[in-house]
Tab-separated table of C-alpha atoms and ligand atoms in Angstrom:
chain	number	residue	atom	x	y	z
A	1	UNK	CA	-9.298	16.456	15.162
A	2	UNK	CA	-5.810	15.049	14.956
A	3	UNK	CA	-5.130	11.319	14.700
A	4	UNK	CA	-1.625	10.035	15.333
A	5	UNK	CA	-0.867	8.406	12.027
A	6	UNK	CA	1.176	5.442	10.911
A	7	UNK	CA	4.908	5.006	11.086
A	8	UNK	CA	5.467	4.037	7.480
A	9	UNK	CA	8.383	1.661	7.875
A	10	UNK	CA	6.264	-1.446	7.356
A	11	UNK	CA	2.759	-2.635	6.545
A	12	UNK	CA	0.069	-1.421	8.924
A	13	UNK	CA	-1.430	-4.451	10.659
A	14	UNK	CA	-5.071	-4.952	11.542
A	15	UNK	CA	-4.496	-3.432	14.989
A	16	UNK	CA	-3.258	-0.185	13.422
A	17	UNK	CA	-6.120	-0.244	10.926
A	18	UNK	CA	-8.600	-0.812	13.718
A	19	UNK	CA	-7.492	2.430	15.391
A	20	UNK	CA	-8.202	4.313	12.149
A	21	UNK	CA	-11.644	2.727	11.823
A	22	UNK	CA	-12.415	4.108	15.276
A	23	UNK	CA	-11.107	7.562	14.319
A	24	UNK	CA	-13.229	7.397	11.158
A	25	UNK	CA	-16.346	6.546	13.157
A	26	UNK	CA	-15.695	9.513	15.443
A	27	UNK	CA	-15.372	11.820	12.457
A	28	UNK	CA	-18.461	10.387	10.767
A	29	UNK	CA	-20.466	10.669	13.995
A	30	UNK	CA	-19.704	14.369	14.315
A	31	UNK	CA	-20.566	14.893	10.675
A	32	UNK	CA	-23.778	12.942	11.153
A	33	UNK	CA	-24.732	15.339	13.935
A	34	UNK	CA	-24.044	18.289	11.658
A	35	UNK	CA	-20.570	19.344	12.764
A	36	UNK	CA	-17.946	20.356	10.276
A	37	UNK	CA	-14.845	18.284	10.973
A	38	UNK	CA	-11.334	19.211	10.021
A	39	UNK	CA	-9.442	15.944	10.309
A	40	UNK	CA	-5.662	15.785	10.228
A	41	UNK	CA	-3.678	12.558	10.331
A	42	UNK	CA	0.087	12.640	10.115
A	43	UNK	CA	2.459	10.292	8.384
A	44	UNK	CA	5.499	9.515	10.553
A	45	UNK	CA	8.432	9.063	8.202
A	46	UNK	CA	11.198	9.965	10.629
A	47	UNK	CA	11.837	10.047	14.375
A	48	UNK	CA	9.878	7.083	15.762
A	49	UNK	CA	12.472	5.085	17.658
A	50	UNK	CA	12.263	1.453	18.710
A	51	UNK	CA	10.292	1.101	21.973
A	52	UNK	CA	10.123	4.915	22.149
A	53	UNK	CA	13.609	4.967	23.664
A	54	UNK	CA	15.551	8.134	22.782
A	55	UNK	CA	18.852	6.311	22.435
A	56	UNK	CA	17.432	3.555	20.222
A	57	UNK	CA	17.486	3.559	16.443
A	58	UNK	CA	14.802	5.112	14.239
A	59	UNK	CA	12.367	2.513	12.850
A	60	UNK	CA	12.540	4.066	9.359
A	61	UNK	CA	16.323	3.936	9.490
A	62	UNK	CA	16.384	0.248	10.370
A	63	UNK	CA	13.857	-0.687	7.690
A	64	UNK	CA	15.539	1.409	4.996
A	65	UNK	CA	18.864	-0.240	5.677
A	66	UNK	CA	17.262	-3.695	5.794
A	67	UNK	CA	15.421	-3.206	2.503
A	68	UNK	CA	18.317	-1.228	0.990
A	69	UNK	CA	15.984	1.587	0.031
A	70	UNK	CA	15.921	5.306	0.391
A	71	UNK	CA	13.814	6.081	3.501
A	72	UNK	CA	11.511	8.359	1.523
A	73	UNK	CA	10.894	5.678	-1.131
A	74	UNK	CA	10.147	3.193	1.601
A	75	UNK	CA	7.789	5.686	3.241
A	76	UNK	CA	6.038	6.330	-0.084
A	77	UNK	CA	5.521	2.595	-0.669
A	78	UNK	CA	4.013	1.885	2.734
A	79	UNK	CA	1.960	5.081	2.743
A	80	UNK	CA	0.421	4.067	-0.563
A	81	UNK	CA	-0.351	0.612	0.746
A	82	UNK	CA	-1.853	2.066	3.891
A	83	UNK	CA	-4.178	4.269	1.843
A	84	UNK	CA	-5.270	1.286	-0.267
A	85	UNK	CA	-6.184	-0.569	2.934
A	86	UNK	CA	-8.000	2.442	4.351
A	87	UNK	CA	-10.121	2.687	1.232
A	88	UNK	CA	-10.974	-1.004	1.360
A	89	UNK	CA	-12.241	-0.352	4.869
A	90	UNK	CA	-14.246	2.710	3.781
A	91	UNK	CA	-12.131	4.960	6.003
A	92	UNK	CA	-12.621	8.493	4.718
A	93	UNK	CA	-9.570	10.542	3.748
A	94	UNK	CA	-8.494	13.162	6.277
A	95	UNK	CA	-8.463	16.731	5.012
A	96	UNK	CA	-4.702	16.930	5.585
A	97	UNK	CA	-2.150	14.121	5.791
A	98	UNK	CA	1.077	15.918	6.691
A	99	UNK	CA	4.401	14.121	6.491
A	100	UNK	CA	6.884	14.665	9.303
A	101	UNK	CA	9.794	15.164	6.882
A	102	UNK	CA	7.909	18.086	5.287
A	103	UNK	CA	7.662	19.884	8.629
A	104	UNK	CA	11.208	20.019	9.981
A	105	UNK	CA	11.228	23.878	10.036
A	106	UNK	CA	8.046	23.951	12.169
A	107	UNK	CA	9.633	21.461	14.595
A	108	UNK	CA	12.848	23.467	14.828
A	109	UNK	CA	10.834	26.599	15.524
A	110	UNK	CA	8.876	24.896	18.314
A	111	UNK	CA	12.060	23.531	19.885
A	112	UNK	CA	13.573	27.017	19.745
A	113	UNK	CA	10.547	28.411	21.586
A	114	UNK	CA	11.049	25.826	24.328
A	115	UNK	CA	14.742	26.707	24.586
A	116	UNK	CA	13.925	30.420	24.766
A	117	UNK	CA	11.435	29.791	27.555
A	118	UNK	CA	13.838	27.642	29.535
A	119	UNK	CA	11.883	24.386	29.135
A	120	UNK	CA	14.595	22.707	27.076
A	121	UNK	CA	18.369	22.512	27.012
A	122	UNK	CA	21.045	21.661	24.500
A	123	UNK	CA	23.182	18.622	25.343
A	124	UNK	CA	26.031	16.859	23.583
A	125	UNK	CA	23.690	14.420	21.772
A	126	UNK	CA	20.697	16.624	21.113
A	127	UNK	CA	18.094	18.899	22.644
A	128	UNK	CA	16.033	17.669	25.587
A	129	UNK	CA	12.836	18.760	27.263
A	130	UNK	CA	13.424	19.447	30.952
A	131	UNK	CA	10.466	17.745	32.628
A	132	UNK	CA	11.067	19.488	35.962
A	133	UNK	CA	9.892	22.731	34.291
A	134	UNK	CA	6.455	21.274	33.590
A	135	UNK	CA	4.603	20.403	36.785
A	136	UNK	CA	2.385	17.359	36.398
A	137	UNK	CA	4.435	15.903	33.568
A	138	UNK	CA	3.236	12.370	32.847
A	139	UNK	CA	0.096	12.567	34.979
A	140	UNK	CA	-2.359	14.428	32.794
A	141	UNK	CA	-3.949	11.479	31.038
A	142	UNK	CA	-4.263	9.196	33.991
A	143	UNK	CA	-2.278	6.636	32.098
A	144	UNK	CA	-2.086	3.209	33.573
A	145	UNK	CA	0.991	1.885	31.794
A	146	UNK	CA	0.081	-1.201	29.745
A	147	UNK	CA	1.461	-4.444	31.162
A	148	UNK	CA	4.001	-4.886	28.415
A	149	UNK	CA	5.386	-1.456	29.119
A	150	UNK	CA	5.582	-2.073	32.842
A	151	UNK	CA	7.451	-5.298	32.275
A	152	UNK	CA	9.804	-3.790	29.714
A	153	UNK	CA	10.128	-0.462	31.485
A	154	UNK	CA	13.662	0.677	31.448
A	155	UNK	CA	15.161	4.086	31.600
A	156	UNK	CA	18.427	4.155	29.794
A	157	UNK	CA	21.031	5.998	31.788
A	158	UNK	CA	22.106	8.827	29.573
A	159	UNK	CA	24.627	11.132	31.205
A	160	UNK	CA	23.625	13.922	28.795
A	161	UNK	CA	20.167	14.170	30.338
A	162	UNK	CA	19.639	16.286	33.444
A	163	UNK	CA	16.829	14.003	34.579
A	164	UNK	CA	16.468	10.398	33.414
A	165	UNK	CA	12.908	11.047	32.169
A	166	UNK	CA	13.797	14.110	30.082
A	167	UNK	CA	12.891	13.340	26.495
A	168	UNK	CA	14.535	14.163	23.182
A	169	UNK	CA	13.222	17.008	21.047
A	170	UNK	CA	16.120	16.822	18.621
A	171	UNK	CA	18.688	14.051	18.269
A	172	UNK	CA	22.176	14.795	17.011
A	173	UNK	CA	22.845	12.858	13.805
A	174	UNK	CA	24.875	9.700	14.005
A	175	UNK	CA	27.455	9.474	11.203
A	176	UNK	CA	25.480	7.052	9.018
A	177	UNK	CA	21.967	8.380	9.656
A	178	UNK	CA	20.146	8.352	6.313
A	179	UNK	CA	17.794	11.150	7.324
A	180	UNK	CA	19.377	14.274	8.824
A	181	UNK	CA	18.840	18.019	8.622
A	182	UNK	CA	20.666	21.203	9.583
A	183	UNK	CA	19.498	22.922	12.721
A	184	UNK	CA	20.775	25.640	15.083
A	185	UNK	CA	22.114	22.729	17.159
A	186	UNK	CA	23.952	20.951	14.384
A	187	UNK	CA	22.829	18.215	12.012
A	188	UNK	CA	20.288	15.818	13.367
A	189	UNK	CA	16.712	14.562	13.291
A	190	UNK	CA	13.577	15.324	15.267
A	191	UNK	CA	12.116	13.434	18.193
A	192	UNK	CA	8.846	11.681	17.475
A	193	UNK	CA	6.725	13.611	19.992
A	194	UNK	CA	7.666	17.063	18.693
A	195	UNK	CA	6.427	16.069	15.231
A	196	UNK	CA	2.859	15.616	16.354
A	197	UNK	CA	2.856	18.854	18.368
A	198	UNK	CA	4.278	20.845	15.463
A	199	UNK	CA	1.996	19.361	12.807
A	200	UNK	CA	-1.209	19.389	14.829
A	201	UNK	CA	-0.706	23.008	15.879
A	202	UNK	CA	0.193	24.065	12.360
A	203	UNK	CA	-3.071	22.731	10.909
A	204	UNK	CA	-5.455	23.048	13.839
A	205	UNK	CA	-4.147	25.894	15.967
A	206	UNK	CA	-2.561	25.946	19.414
A	207	UNK	CA	-5.718	24.603	21.041
A	208	UNK	CA	-7.954	22.118	19.256
A	209	UNK	CA	-10.784	19.725	20.042
A	210	UNK	CA	-9.810	16.077	19.692
A	211	UNK	CA	-6.527	14.199	19.586
A	212	UNK	CA	-6.520	10.437	19.236
A	213	UNK	CA	-4.257	7.425	19.139
A	214	UNK	CA	-3.946	3.912	20.478
A	215	UNK	CA	-3.631	3.199	24.201
A	216	UNK	CA	0.142	2.807	23.808
A	217	UNK	CA	0.282	6.539	23.116
A	218	UNK	CA	-1.004	7.592	26.529
A	219	UNK	CA	2.552	7.511	27.773
A	220	UNK	CA	5.062	8.669	26.711
A	221	UNK	CA	3.854	10.066	23.369
A	222	UNK	CA	0.830	12.081	24.391
A	223	UNK	CA	2.092	13.129	27.813
A	224	UNK	CA	5.190	14.488	26.068
A	225	UNK	CA	3.058	16.253	23.476
A	226	UNK	CA	1.049	17.945	26.227
A	227	UNK	CA	4.158	19.029	28.138
A	228	UNK	CA	6.007	20.521	25.200
A	229	UNK	CA	2.958	22.115	23.533
A	230	UNK	CA	1.582	23.740	26.671
A	231	UNK	CA	5.032	24.829	27.840
A	232	UNK	CA	5.592	26.531	24.472
A	233	UNK	CA	2.201	28.224	24.088
A	234	UNK	CA	1.064	28.686	27.667
A	235	UNK	CA	-2.343	27.435	26.481
A	236	UNK	CA	-4.378	24.297	26.875
A	237	UNK	CA	-3.322	22.018	24.001
A	238	UNK	CA	-6.252	19.632	23.470
A	239	UNK	CA	-9.768	19.486	24.896
A	240	UNK	CA	-10.500	15.779	24.393
A	241	UNK	CA	-8.061	12.914	24.210
A	242	UNK	CA	-9.267	9.595	22.836
A	243	UNK	CA	-7.367	6.368	23.159
A	244	UNK	CA	-8.400	3.159	21.483
A	245	UNK	CA	-7.898	-0.017	23.477
A	246	UNK	CA	-5.741	-2.446	21.554
A	247	UNK	CA	-6.898	-5.113	19.182
A	248	UNK	CA	-5.654	-8.497	20.338
A	249	UNK	CA	-5.548	-11.755	18.416
A	250	UNK	CA	-7.163	-14.800	19.988
A	251	UNK	CA	-6.638	-13.202	23.406
A	252	UNK	CA	-2.963	-12.380	22.846
A	253	UNK	CA	-1.117	-9.185	22.040
A	254	UNK	CA	0.210	-8.986	18.487
A	255	UNK	CA	3.895	-9.696	18.150
A	256	UNK	CA	6.079	-10.432	15.180
A	257	UNK	CA	7.637	-13.253	17.226
A	258	UNK	CA	4.227	-14.969	17.590
A	259	UNK	CA	3.460	-14.384	13.913
A	260	UNK	CA	0.040	-12.925	14.612
A	261	UNK	CA	0.532	-9.384	13.282
A	262	UNK	CA	-2.038	-9.974	10.572
A	263	UNK	CA	-2.524	-7.690	7.607
A	264	UNK	CA	-5.738	-6.825	5.808
A	265	UNK	CA	-4.536	-8.801	2.791
A	266	UNK	CA	-4.327	-11.870	5.030
A	267	UNK	CA	-7.958	-11.424	6.067
A	268	UNK	CA	-8.928	-11.168	2.420
A	269	UNK	CA	-6.970	-14.319	1.603
A	270	UNK	CA	-8.978	-16.114	4.244
A	271	UNK	CA	-12.042	-15.141	2.221
A	272	UNK	CA	-13.441	-12.328	4.325
A	273	UNK	CA	-14.757	-9.042	3.025
A	274	UNK	CA	-12.699	-6.144	4.478
A	275	UNK	CA	-15.999	-4.583	5.502
A	276	UNK	CA	-16.687	-7.624	7.695
A	277	UNK	CA	-13.611	-6.540	9.644
A	278	UNK	CA	-15.068	-3.045	9.858
A	279	UNK	CA	-18.305	-4.544	11.180
A	280	UNK	CA	-16.341	-6.550	13.744
A	281	UNK	CA	-14.676	-3.305	14.864
A	282	UNK	CA	-18.032	-1.532	15.148
A	283	UNK	CA	-19.286	-4.335	17.346
A	284	UNK	CA	-16.578	-3.764	19.928
A	285	UNK	CA	-16.566	-0.161	21.107
A	286	UNK	CA	-13.272	1.654	21.534
A	287	UNK	CA	-13.103	1.513	25.324
A	288	UNK	CA	-12.536	-2.201	25.614
A	289	UNK	CA	-9.965	-4.365	23.880
A	290	UNK	CA	-11.163	-5.969	20.662
A	291	UNK	CA	-10.417	-9.654	20.508
A	292	UNK	CA	-9.869	-10.617	16.893
A	293	UNK	CA	-10.752	-14.292	16.358
A	294	UNK	CA	-11.592	-16.377	13.312
A	295	UNK	CA	-14.928	-17.262	14.923
A	296	UNK	CA	-15.610	-13.558	15.409
A	297	UNK	CA	-14.761	-12.860	11.776
A	298	UNK	CA	-17.012	-15.727	10.618
A	299	UNK	CA	-19.848	-14.213	12.598
A	300	UNK	CA	-19.136	-10.700	11.268
A	301	UNK	CA	-19.000	-11.986	7.691
A	302	UNK	CA	-22.338	-13.785	7.933
A	303	UNK	CA	-23.871	-10.817	9.690
A	304	UNK	CA	-22.784	-8.548	6.843
A	305	UNK	CA	-24.109	-10.986	4.260
A	306	UNK	CA	-27.434	-11.253	6.092
A	307	UNK	CA	-27.714	-7.459	6.177
A	308	UNK	CA	-26.969	-7.241	2.469
A	309	UNK	CA	-29.534	-9.921	1.598
A	310	UNK	CA	-32.263	-8.304	3.670
A	311	UNK	CA	-31.511	-4.891	2.235
A	312	UNK	CA	-31.373	-6.144	-1.355
A	313	UNK	CA	-34.730	-7.897	-0.945
A	314	UNK	CA	-36.342	-4.840	0.618
A	315	UNK	CA	-34.831	-2.660	-2.073
A	316	UNK	CA	-36.381	-4.807	-4.769
A	317	UNK	CA	-39.731	-4.763	-3.015
A	318	UNK	CA	-39.810	-0.975	-2.768
A	319	UNK	CA	-38.375	-0.466	-6.225
A	320	UNK	CA	-35.456	1.305	-4.608
A	321	UNK	CA	-37.723	3.771	-2.881
A	322	UNK	CA	-36.960	4.968	0.633
A	323	UNK	CA	-39.027	7.204	2.894
A	324	UNK	CA	-37.774	9.277	5.773
A	325	UNK	CA	-39.554	8.405	9.017
A	326	UNK	CA	-40.465	10.990	11.652
A	327	UNK	CA	-37.508	12.143	13.799
A	328	UNK	CA	-39.004	10.528	16.912
A	329	UNK	CA	-39.364	7.130	15.195
A	330	UNK	CA	-38.109	4.716	17.872
A	331	UNK	CA	-35.276	3.021	15.995
A	332	UNK	CA	-33.932	6.335	14.756
A	333	UNK	CA	-33.825	7.825	18.244
A	334	UNK	CA	-32.154	4.656	19.561
A	335	UNK	CA	-29.396	5.007	16.993
A	336	UNK	CA	-28.633	8.664	17.643
A	337	UNK	CA	-28.686	8.290	21.414
A	338	UNK	CA	-26.313	5.288	21.188
A	339	UNK	CA	-23.784	7.347	19.256
A	340	UNK	CA	-24.205	10.345	21.506
A	341	UNK	CA	-23.357	8.037	24.386
A	342	UNK	CA	-19.591	7.990	23.913
A	343	UNK	CA	-19.741	6.520	20.386
A	344	UNK	CA	-21.502	3.374	21.530
A	345	UNK	CA	-21.334	1.540	18.206
A	346	UNK	CA	-22.439	-1.867	19.562
A	347	UNK	CA	-25.673	-0.227	20.699
A	348	UNK	CA	-25.982	1.595	17.375
A	349	UNK	CA	-25.675	-1.770	15.600
A	350	UNK	CA	-28.506	-3.088	17.772
A	351	UNK	CA	-30.666	-0.217	16.487
A	352	UNK	CA	-29.700	-1.213	12.950
A	353	UNK	CA	-30.788	-4.791	13.664
A	354	UNK	CA	-34.218	-3.446	14.597
A	355	UNK	CA	-34.349	-1.517	11.337
A	356	UNK	CA	-33.395	-4.710	9.500
A	357	UNK	CA	-36.280	-6.515	11.116
A	358	UNK	CA	-38.594	-3.835	9.759
A	359	UNK	CA	-36.918	-4.131	6.359
A	360	UNK	CA	-37.793	-7.820	6.368
A	361	UNK	CA	-41.533	-7.341	6.905
A	362	UNK	CA	-44.162	-7.547	4.157
A	363	UNK	CA	-45.396	-4.003	4.397
A	364	UNK	CA	-43.851	-1.850	1.682
A	365	UNK	CA	-44.289	1.445	3.528
A	366	UNK	CA	-42.481	-0.010	6.539
A	367	UNK	CA	-39.734	-1.328	4.323
A	368	UNK	CA	-39.254	2.051	2.697
A	369	UNK	CA	-38.741	3.647	6.101
A	370	UNK	CA	-36.444	0.863	7.262
A	371	UNK	CA	-34.279	1.307	4.193
A	372	UNK	CA	-34.097	5.034	4.697
A	373	UNK	CA	-32.967	4.440	8.279
A	374	UNK	CA	-30.341	1.876	7.320
A	375	UNK	CA	-28.845	4.054	4.619
A	376	UNK	CA	-28.859	7.005	6.995
A	377	UNK	CA	-27.120	4.971	9.711
A	378	UNK	CA	-24.580	3.841	7.181
A	379	UNK	CA	-23.260	7.402	6.986
A	380	UNK	CA	-21.643	6.468	10.302
A	381	UNK	CA	-21.167	2.706	9.883
A	382	UNK	CA	-19.564	3.033	6.457
A	383	UNK	CA	-20.518	-0.466	5.343
A	384	UNK	CA	-21.577	0.507	1.793
A	385	UNK	CA	-25.093	-0.741	2.496
A	386	UNK	CA	-26.671	1.347	-0.224
A	387	UNK	CA	-24.126	0.178	-2.760
A	388	UNK	CA	-24.638	-3.459	-1.896
A	389	UNK	CA	-28.375	-3.074	-2.470
A	390	UNK	CA	-27.976	-1.162	-5.700
A	391	UNK	CA	-25.221	-3.349	-7.113
A	392	UNK	CA	-27.213	-6.525	-6.626
A	393	UNK	CA	-30.233	-5.022	-8.309
A	394	UNK	CA	-28.429	-3.023	-10.976
A	395	UNK	CA	-31.182	-0.462	-11.207
A	396	UNK	CA	-29.899	2.651	-12.918
A	397	UNK	CA	-30.702	6.119	-11.664
A	398	UNK	CA	-32.904	6.697	-14.699
A	399	UNK	CA	-34.787	3.403	-14.309
A	400	UNK	CA	-35.351	4.072	-10.616
A	401	UNK	CA	-36.813	7.452	-11.448
A	402	UNK	CA	-39.173	5.899	-14.003
A	403	UNK	CA	-40.316	3.224	-11.538
A	404	UNK	CA	-41.187	5.922	-9.018
A	405	UNK	CA	-42.847	8.119	-11.612
A	406	UNK	CA	-44.949	5.224	-12.795
A	407	UNK	CA	-45.969	4.352	-9.288
A	408	UNK	CA	-47.014	7.935	-8.621
A	409	UNK	CA	-49.021	7.992	-11.859
A	410	UNK	CA	-50.756	4.762	-10.933
A	411	UNK	CA	-51.596	6.033	-7.458
A	412	UNK	CA	-52.999	9.173	-9.037
A	413	UNK	CA	-55.138	7.056	-11.360
A	414	UNK	CA	-53.285	8.188	-14.512
A	415	UNK	CA	-53.235	4.716	-16.084
A	416	UNK	CA	-52.313	5.963	-19.546
A	417	UNK	CA	-49.107	7.422	-18.175
A	418	UNK	CA	-48.346	4.435	-15.964
A	419	UNK	CA	-48.800	2.088	-18.939
A	420	UNK	CA	-46.558	4.201	-21.112
A	421	UNK	CA	-43.852	4.140	-18.423
A	422	UNK	CA	-44.246	0.385	-17.986
A	423	UNK	CA	-43.512	-0.135	-21.676
A	424	UNK	CA	-40.611	2.312	-21.547
A	425	UNK	CA	-39.091	0.484	-18.572
A	426	UNK	CA	-39.405	-2.857	-20.330
A	427	UNK	CA	-38.130	-1.782	-23.712
A	428	UNK	CA	-35.441	0.682	-22.796
A	429	UNK	CA	-34.264	-0.708	-19.472
A	430	UNK	CA	-35.256	-4.396	-19.458
A	431	UNK	CA	-37.230	-3.876	-16.282
A	432	UNK	CA	-40.536	-5.664	-15.851
A	433	UNK	CA	-42.772	-3.969	-13.278
A	434	UNK	CA	-45.561	-5.770	-11.514
A	435	UNK	CA	-48.297	-4.340	-9.355
A	436	UNK	CA	-48.892	-6.437	-6.250
A	437	UNK	CA	-50.973	-5.883	-3.159
A	438	UNK	CA	-47.756	-4.658	-1.481
A	439	UNK	CA	-47.162	-2.070	-4.157
A	440	UNK	CA	-44.896	-2.045	-7.179
A	441	UNK	CA	-42.243	-4.719	-7.618
A	442	UNK	CA	-39.830	-4.990	-10.456
A	443	UNK	CA	-37.504	-7.563	-11.910
A	444	UNK	CA	-34.939	-7.677	-14.628
A	445	UNK	CA	-36.014	-9.736	-17.622
A	446	UNK	CA	-33.648	-11.831	-19.699
A	447	UNK	CA	-32.688	-10.316	-23.079
A	448	UNK	CA	-34.428	-13.048	-25.110
A	449	UNK	CA	-37.729	-12.508	-23.321
A	450	UNK	CA	-37.285	-8.833	-23.910
A	451	UNK	CA	-36.813	-9.239	-27.638
A	452	UNK	CA	-39.789	-11.470	-27.720
A	453	UNK	CA	-41.779	-8.897	-25.796
A	454	UNK	CA	-40.882	-6.222	-28.288
A	455	UNK	CA	-42.061	-8.339	-31.219
B	501	LIG	P1	2.357	3.073	14.509
B	501	LIG	O1	2.389	2.817	13.047
B	501	LIG	O2	3.098	2.057	15.309
B	501	LIG	O3	2.802	4.473	14.837
B	501	LIG	O4	0.855	2.936	14.990
B	501	LIG	C1	-0.204	3.554	14.340
B	501	LIG	C2	-1.432	3.608	15.222
B	501	LIG	O5	-1.917	2.287	15.518
B	501	LIG	C3	-1.167	4.235	16.591
B	501	LIG	O6	-2.250	5.113	16.903
B	501	LIG	C4	-1.123	3.069	17.536
B	501	LIG	O7	-1.493	3.439	18.833
B	501	LIG	C5	-2.152	2.156	16.902
B	501	LIG	N1	-2.000	0.729	17.268
B	501	LIG	C6	-0.872	-0.016	17.267
B	501	LIG	N2	-1.140	-1.293	17.615
B	501	LIG	C7	-2.478	-1.363	17.832
B	501	LIG	C8	-3.384	-2.412	18.220
B	501	LIG	N3	-2.964	-3.644	18.437
B	501	LIG	N4	-4.690	-2.102	18.353
B	501	LIG	C9	-5.141	-0.838	18.112
B	501	LIG	N5	-4.346	0.173	17.750
B	501	LIG	C10	-3.024	-0.069	17.603
B	502	LIG	ZN1	1.530	11.295	17.378
């Protein structure tokens, strides 16, 4: 799968990050169901123009001049920051993260193929794709242009284009362009759309399974990618397109002018756990817009904390033991069918709530199964549920093994062994085990008590 990646001219805001959480959930879902996923996400460090208008300036160019930095340094800084944010959100690393500036030869080659086939032409200010050579151009994804685009829709009259909707594959360099390369058509820089076609096909082949992006990419970005890729190869480009509906803030689109293009660091400053934002995202589902509100974040934060508390308590009660329930166990089936239903994460969270209810009961065997389910579900949710349980309880791998071994010995009636392990746990690990009617419980004892115990 190929995810359209960030344009690294600035910080990625929570809307951008939201789209990568969705992509991550898609990847994790396939892996959960046993598929092997090759995930590619590009880094756009050249070519993305303002408002996707061919004649407008490159976003990297503007930012580099504003910050008086080399474009590649600027790209490196924001890419690094982006990766830090991804990790805070438990977004797994793609297998390949290709940079556009490392793939200029592949783009030139693809443009040449289009010229050779008569789908493109060389003009005074660059190379353009001739949309009249690709029947159905702009209609493949059933894109309803977003309102903002409709309002701002404008086709610049460019006398170099044969048709006003022809789009740039290569743009001739302007004298002070910071990023420019040699090409058969003179010095210049690539169009944004050709980057994604060239990089996705290089790493995934001429036809691949899934291509994703935000809803703004339906048109022009992805329609252009389809036209140029299929015109060049004569093959179907992508089997499934996925577009995330936008994250909005308190019911409004994000705009620098409103000052609501929040960053993850802002959310953290407000006192939220980044994973509460991930939980908020999971509660939305990618097919409808996510409304980001402070009230929604408050609710997500307390939900996460409640989950952690319940899990930590259950974990203590079972001594960290989990037991896999039968495959047809109701909650488990509910979870898998929710995900299989177009990645219905809100429904999957509802299944997790049922598992949490079981985790909160008094019956240890039930709790063990509930924990197993929650940790299994977390392979898709990515909320570090297992870590939060283990961190709170600080039970080492070794101690956990001894607790289980002792419990097995006790069940088998080998009291000599269970007593020996009880002493070992207390003296070597500071863990006091107790046998209750619900099974084995353990607690950490304070160092002074421990010393006393040893005497
Ligand atoms: P960009 O850095 O502008 O190229 O955007 C990176 C990714 O974020 C693209 O897939 C966009 O479609 C997506 N995106 C931008 N704004 C939002 C938003 N408000 N909500 C969700 N995704 C967004
Ligand atoms: Zn793209």
